[in-house]
């Protein structure tokens, strides 16, 4: 087992910009067995250290995993716990454009080894220096030992990133442009000639009468056919054709064509009517905020919900967003003293880095109903323990992903704590719920799953609670893991919960959830 740390990485802004905004972690399992890896991260603000990353996963032999975490803080540090020694870890800082920051590079050999019993504690105060003892006599110098063989040369370290390119030299001044030549004068245009008048068209002449056609001549008589020759004899000559009769006289001559009459005069063009007055110009339209992408920012004043001018409260964003749209909750602290009702189908509440939702009254912060609502990337806590859940869910197809839920400190054993919970489902009114990649800690319970809830509770991390409570719900629990301090139990199956899948056999349920401790009260 190995416990390693990057140590504290200073990342104060220069000219308002931090060098590193994302820390990229690369983990390689060089062992022949599967290795468990835990990554935890915290950031420092003034004298306060806040945990914000906790991830546990399994790495098969030879497998490589890469993770990226927000590091847009003045100072931050990461710790790595591995079940095997032959797991190699390196970390690189990256800026907004994805460029590597050499100053924030931590190679495997540069990681600090922590104490195996849970990390280095704070250094105690230096005790007073005792009096110096007498100097003992110098012992005789022993003979020099033989010089050992030279060790093999270790592998070459990774090549560092290429240094930044120096600034380009200044561009020389552009030479002056010579004066343009004068433009010659344009010649005068000659006057247009007058248009000649159109001649008058005369009347059309009369058509002459058609002459009479004379009678046709008689056809001459056909000559007689000579007698046929005797059988077997030659054919007799053909008789002569009779003369053609004379042709009849032609009809009278065709009358002459009359002259074309003159063209009539063209009428005058009527005058053009006056042009109507131009109507007044209408008012200039304005750009409306996009109802499918609404932004909120704690402390904003008088915004319209655009990214450039966000609303101040989450409730304003939920009221303005259209179904299937997204409310972008920008970084800041949002005090909650009244319930936010989220009842529009397909809406997403998307949290940004450093977004903190702080309950400051005994009300349920988020009441989710309808269908298809997603809550992603929020950190939710309260200023005092309140006997309410942070989220109440009813309807179908909702998702809680990538969130942090934690309560304020409470004294004594967990069974005496105020019943504050990460989320609660409505009885007989929550179907196909997905709860994935969330972290729950310092709560009475991470969740209470009421009767007939269905869905999936997968890949979450839970510690210092009394565990998931299943009250006659039918949900698949898989890939969940448990941190430290450990939970009172990890999963509790209450009276009336079904036997058989997805809960039995209990050995499989425990194995599929990081050796969970299960309280079976059925």
Short mmCIF file of C-alpha atoms in Angstrom, two decimals, residues 157-399:
data_model
loop_
_atom_site.label_atom_id
_atom_site.label_comp_id
_atom_site.label_asym_id
_atom_site.label_seq_id
_atom_site.Cartn_x
_atom_site.Cartn_y
_atom_site.Cartn_z
CA UNK A 157 13.62 11.06 -16.90
CA UNK A 158 10.78 12.39 -18.98
CA UNK A 159 11.66 15.23 -21.28
CA UNK A 160 10.42 18.54 -19.91
CA UNK A 161 7.97 20.65 -21.86
CA UNK A 162 9.35 22.94 -24.54
CA UNK A 163 9.91 26.45 -23.27
CA UNK A 164 7.66 29.24 -24.47
CA UNK A 165 8.59 30.85 -27.81
CA UNK A 166 10.11 34.29 -27.39
CA UNK A 167 8.13 37.33 -28.61
CA UNK A 168 8.35 38.21 -32.30
CA UNK A 169 10.46 41.24 -33.20
CA UNK A 170 8.72 44.50 -33.98
CA UNK A 171 7.51 44.97 -37.54
CA UNK A 172 9.24 47.80 -39.40
CA UNK A 173 7.21 50.88 -40.31
CA UNK A 174 5.45 50.81 -43.68
CA UNK A 175 6.90 53.24 -46.24
CA UNK A 176 4.81 56.27 -47.18
CA UNK A 177 2.54 55.89 -50.23
CA UNK A 178 3.33 58.29 -53.10
CA UNK A 179 0.69 60.89 -54.06
CA UNK A 180 -1.93 59.78 -56.58
CA UNK A 181 -1.88 61.49 -60.01
CA UNK A 182 -4.61 64.01 -60.83
CA UNK A 183 -7.72 62.64 -62.55
CA UNK A 184 -8.40 64.20 -65.97
CA UNK A 185 -11.61 66.21 -66.43
CA UNK A 186 -14.57 64.38 -67.94
CA UNK A 187 -15.62 65.69 -71.38
CA UNK A 188 -19.04 67.35 -71.71
CA UNK A 189 -21.89 65.16 -72.98
CA UNK A 190 -23.43 66.39 -76.27
CA UNK A 191 -27.16 67.23 -76.36
CA UNK A 192 -29.55 64.45 -77.36
CA UNK A 193 -31.21 64.82 -80.80
CA UNK A 194 -34.95 65.41 -81.02
CA UNK A 195 -37.17 62.41 -81.69
CA UNK A 196 -38.94 62.57 -85.07
CA UNK A 197 -42.76 62.49 -85.19
CA UNK A 198 -44.45 59.20 -86.07
CA UNK A 199 -46.08 59.24 -89.56
CA UNK A 200 -49.86 58.80 -89.90
CA UNK A 201 -50.92 55.37 -91.16
CA UNK A 202 -53.36 55.52 -94.11
CA UNK A 203 -56.60 53.46 -94.36
CA UNK A 204 -56.34 49.94 -95.77
CA UNK A 205 -57.17 49.65 -99.56
CA UNK A 206 -60.09 47.47 -100.93
CA UNK A 207 -59.29 43.98 -102.17
CA UNK A 208 -59.83 43.47 -105.90
CA UNK A 209 -62.44 40.95 -107.22
CA UNK A 210 -61.26 37.46 -108.12
CA UNK A 211 -61.40 36.58 -111.92
CA UNK A 212 -63.78 33.87 -113.28
CA UNK A 213 -62.15 30.51 -113.95
CA UNK A 214 -62.73 29.20 -117.50
CA UNK A 215 -64.28 25.76 -118.25
CA UNK A 216 -61.97 22.73 -118.36
CA UNK A 217 -61.12 21.29 -121.86
CA UNK A 218 -62.57 17.91 -122.97
CA UNK A 219 -60.49 14.80 -122.54
CA UNK A 220 -59.50 13.07 -125.79
CA UNK A 221 -60.82 9.57 -126.55
CA UNK A 222 -58.66 6.62 -125.65
CA UNK A 223 -57.26 4.67 -128.67
CA UNK A 224 -58.49 1.10 -129.33
CA UNK A 225 -56.46 -1.78 -127.99
CA UNK A 226 -54.94 -4.06 -130.67
CA UNK A 227 -56.07 -7.69 -130.94
CA UNK A 228 -54.36 -10.25 -128.74
CA UNK A 229 -51.81 -12.45 -130.45
CA UNK A 230 -52.48 -16.10 -130.98
CA UNK A 231 -51.63 -18.42 -128.14
CA UNK A 232 -47.88 -19.01 -128.04
CA UNK A 233 -47.34 -16.23 -130.60
CA UNK A 234 -45.71 -12.86 -130.01
CA UNK A 235 -47.62 -10.01 -128.28
CA UNK A 236 -49.10 -7.67 -130.77
CA UNK A 237 -48.08 -3.98 -130.85
CA UNK A 238 -49.81 -1.50 -128.51
CA UNK A 239 -52.26 0.74 -130.24
CA UNK A 240 -51.39 4.45 -130.56
CA UNK A 241 -52.60 6.90 -127.86
CA UNK A 242 -55.30 9.24 -129.04
CA UNK A 243 -54.55 12.97 -129.27
CA UNK A 244 -55.16 15.19 -126.19
CA UNK A 245 -57.96 17.70 -126.56
CA UNK A 246 -57.21 21.45 -126.40
CA UNK A 247 -57.00 23.15 -122.97
CA UNK A 248 -59.86 25.44 -121.92
CA UNK A 249 -59.35 29.20 -121.80
CA UNK A 250 -57.97 30.78 -118.65
CA UNK A 251 -60.23 32.80 -116.32
CA UNK A 252 -60.17 36.57 -116.21
CA UNK A 253 -57.13 38.48 -114.91
CA UNK A 254 -56.53 39.02 -111.13
CA UNK A 255 -57.42 42.52 -109.98
CA UNK A 256 -54.60 44.82 -108.68
CA UNK A 257 -53.79 44.97 -104.89
CA UNK A 258 -55.13 48.07 -103.21
CA UNK A 259 -52.76 50.57 -101.51
CA UNK A 260 -52.12 50.27 -97.74
CA UNK A 261 -54.06 52.84 -95.77
CA UNK A 262 -52.23 55.28 -93.45
CA UNK A 263 -51.59 54.35 -89.75
CA UNK A 264 -53.84 56.10 -87.25
CA UNK A 265 -52.35 58.64 -84.84
CA UNK A 266 -51.12 57.36 -81.36
CA UNK A 267 -53.11 58.75 -78.40
CA UNK A 268 -51.39 60.89 -75.75
CA UNK A 269 -50.00 59.22 -72.54
CA UNK A 270 -51.98 60.13 -69.41
CA UNK A 271 -50.14 61.93 -66.54
CA UNK A 272 -48.45 59.84 -63.71
CA UNK A 273 -50.24 60.02 -60.35
CA UNK A 274 -48.37 61.52 -57.34
CA UNK A 275 -46.24 59.20 -55.10
CA UNK A 276 -47.89 58.39 -51.75
CA UNK A 277 -46.23 59.55 -48.50
CA UNK A 278 -43.72 57.14 -46.81
CA UNK A 279 -45.04 55.59 -43.58
CA UNK A 280 -43.22 56.08 -40.25
CA UNK A 281 -40.35 53.71 -39.42
CA UNK A 282 -41.33 51.10 -36.83
CA UNK A 283 -39.48 50.76 -33.50
CA UNK A 284 -36.22 48.76 -33.54
CA UNK A 285 -36.65 45.22 -32.14
CA UNK A 286 -34.53 43.89 -29.23
CA UNK A 287 -32.80 40.53 -28.65
CA UNK A 288 -34.72 38.40 -26.15
CA UNK A 289 -32.88 36.13 -23.66
CA UNK A 290 -32.66 32.49 -24.75
CA UNK A 291 -35.26 30.62 -22.64
CA UNK A 292 -33.37 27.33 -23.15
CA UNK A 293 -30.06 28.65 -21.68
CA UNK A 294 -30.69 30.75 -18.56
CA UNK A 295 -27.83 31.95 -16.28
CA UNK A 296 -27.83 32.87 -12.57
CA UNK A 297 -25.00 34.40 -10.51
CA UNK A 298 -25.06 35.01 -6.76
CA UNK A 299 -24.90 38.76 -6.12
CA UNK A 300 -26.01 39.83 -9.62
CA UNK A 301 -28.43 42.78 -9.75
CA UNK A 302 -31.18 43.48 -12.30
CA UNK A 303 -30.14 40.79 -14.79
CA UNK A 304 -32.25 39.35 -17.60
CA UNK A 305 -30.91 35.77 -17.45
CA UNK A 306 -28.32 36.04 -20.21
CA UNK A 307 -24.71 35.02 -19.58
CA UNK A 308 -23.67 38.68 -19.78
CA UNK A 309 -26.42 39.76 -17.36
CA UNK A 310 -27.49 36.78 -15.19
CA UNK A 311 -30.34 36.53 -12.69
CA UNK A 312 -29.45 36.69 -8.98
CA UNK A 313 -31.38 33.63 -7.68
CA UNK A 314 -31.90 30.03 -8.77
CA UNK A 315 -35.68 30.47 -8.41
CA UNK A 316 -35.58 33.26 -11.03
CA UNK A 317 -33.73 30.93 -13.38
CA UNK A 318 -36.19 28.05 -12.88
CA UNK A 319 -39.14 30.40 -13.44
CA UNK A 320 -37.66 31.73 -16.71
CA UNK A 321 -36.32 28.51 -18.26
CA UNK A 322 -38.39 26.61 -20.83
CA UNK A 323 -39.00 22.83 -20.63
CA UNK A 324 -35.87 20.88 -21.75
CA UNK A 325 -33.73 24.00 -21.12
CA UNK A 326 -30.75 24.45 -18.76
CA UNK A 327 -30.32 26.77 -15.76
CA UNK A 328 -26.55 27.50 -15.54
CA UNK A 329 -25.70 28.17 -11.87
CA UNK A 330 -22.41 30.10 -11.90
CA UNK A 331 -19.87 30.04 -9.05
CA UNK A 332 -20.88 31.65 -5.74
CA UNK A 333 -22.76 30.97 -2.50
CA UNK A 334 -26.57 30.77 -2.79
CA UNK A 335 -28.43 31.08 0.55
CA UNK A 336 -31.75 29.14 0.52
CA UNK A 337 -34.61 30.11 2.82
CA UNK A 338 -37.59 28.98 0.67
CA UNK A 339 -38.25 25.83 -1.36
CA UNK A 340 -37.34 25.95 -5.08
CA UNK A 341 -39.99 24.03 -7.06
CA UNK A 342 -38.62 22.35 -10.19
CA UNK A 343 -41.58 21.01 -12.17
CA UNK A 344 -40.73 21.63 -15.85
CA UNK A 345 -40.11 18.55 -17.97
CA UNK A 346 -36.54 17.87 -19.04
CA UNK A 347 -34.97 20.84 -17.22
CA UNK A 348 -31.30 20.66 -16.11
CA UNK A 349 -29.80 22.55 -13.14
CA UNK A 350 -26.07 22.73 -13.99
CA UNK A 351 -23.61 23.78 -11.27
CA UNK A 352 -20.25 25.37 -12.03
CA UNK A 353 -16.99 25.15 -9.99
CA UNK A 354 -17.23 26.89 -6.57
CA UNK A 355 -21.05 26.75 -6.64
CA UNK A 356 -22.30 26.28 -3.05
CA UNK A 357 -25.99 25.88 -2.13
CA UNK A 358 -26.40 26.67 1.60
CA UNK A 359 -29.70 25.94 3.35
CA UNK A 360 -30.43 28.60 6.01
CA UNK A 361 -33.94 27.60 7.15
CA UNK A 362 -35.89 24.41 7.94
CA UNK A 363 -37.29 24.03 4.39
CA UNK A 364 -36.62 21.52 1.59
CA UNK A 365 -34.25 23.37 -0.81
CA UNK A 366 -35.35 21.54 -4.00
CA UNK A 367 -38.76 19.91 -4.59
CA UNK A 368 -38.55 18.06 -7.92
CA UNK A 369 -41.69 16.76 -9.65
CA UNK A 370 -42.77 15.97 -13.22
CA UNK A 371 -40.33 14.07 -15.43
CA UNK A 372 -36.79 14.14 -16.74
CA UNK A 373 -35.21 16.71 -14.37
CA UNK A 374 -31.39 16.56 -14.01
CA UNK A 375 -29.41 18.11 -11.10
CA UNK A 376 -25.72 18.08 -12.03
CA UNK A 377 -22.59 19.39 -10.29
CA UNK A 378 -24.05 21.15 -7.21
CA UNK A 379 -22.52 21.24 -3.73
CA UNK A 380 -25.33 21.34 -1.12
CA UNK A 381 -25.00 21.86 2.65
CA UNK A 382 -26.65 23.85 5.47
CA UNK A 383 -25.58 26.33 8.12
CA UNK A 384 -27.25 24.23 10.89
CA UNK A 385 -28.64 20.69 11.13
CA UNK A 386 -32.26 20.74 9.89
CA UNK A 387 -34.63 17.74 9.95
CA UNK A 388 -35.27 17.94 6.19
CA UNK A 389 -33.79 16.38 3.04
CA UNK A 390 -31.84 18.57 0.63
CA UNK A 391 -33.86 17.21 -2.33
CA UNK A 392 -37.35 15.64 -2.48
CA UNK A 393 -38.11 13.68 -5.66
CA UNK A 394 -41.44 12.69 -7.21
CA UNK A 395 -42.34 11.74 -10.80
CA UNK A 396 -40.15 9.79 -13.21
CA UNK A 397 -36.82 9.66 -15.05
CA UNK A 398 -34.93 12.15 -12.84
CA UNK A 399 -31.11 12.17 -12.50
#
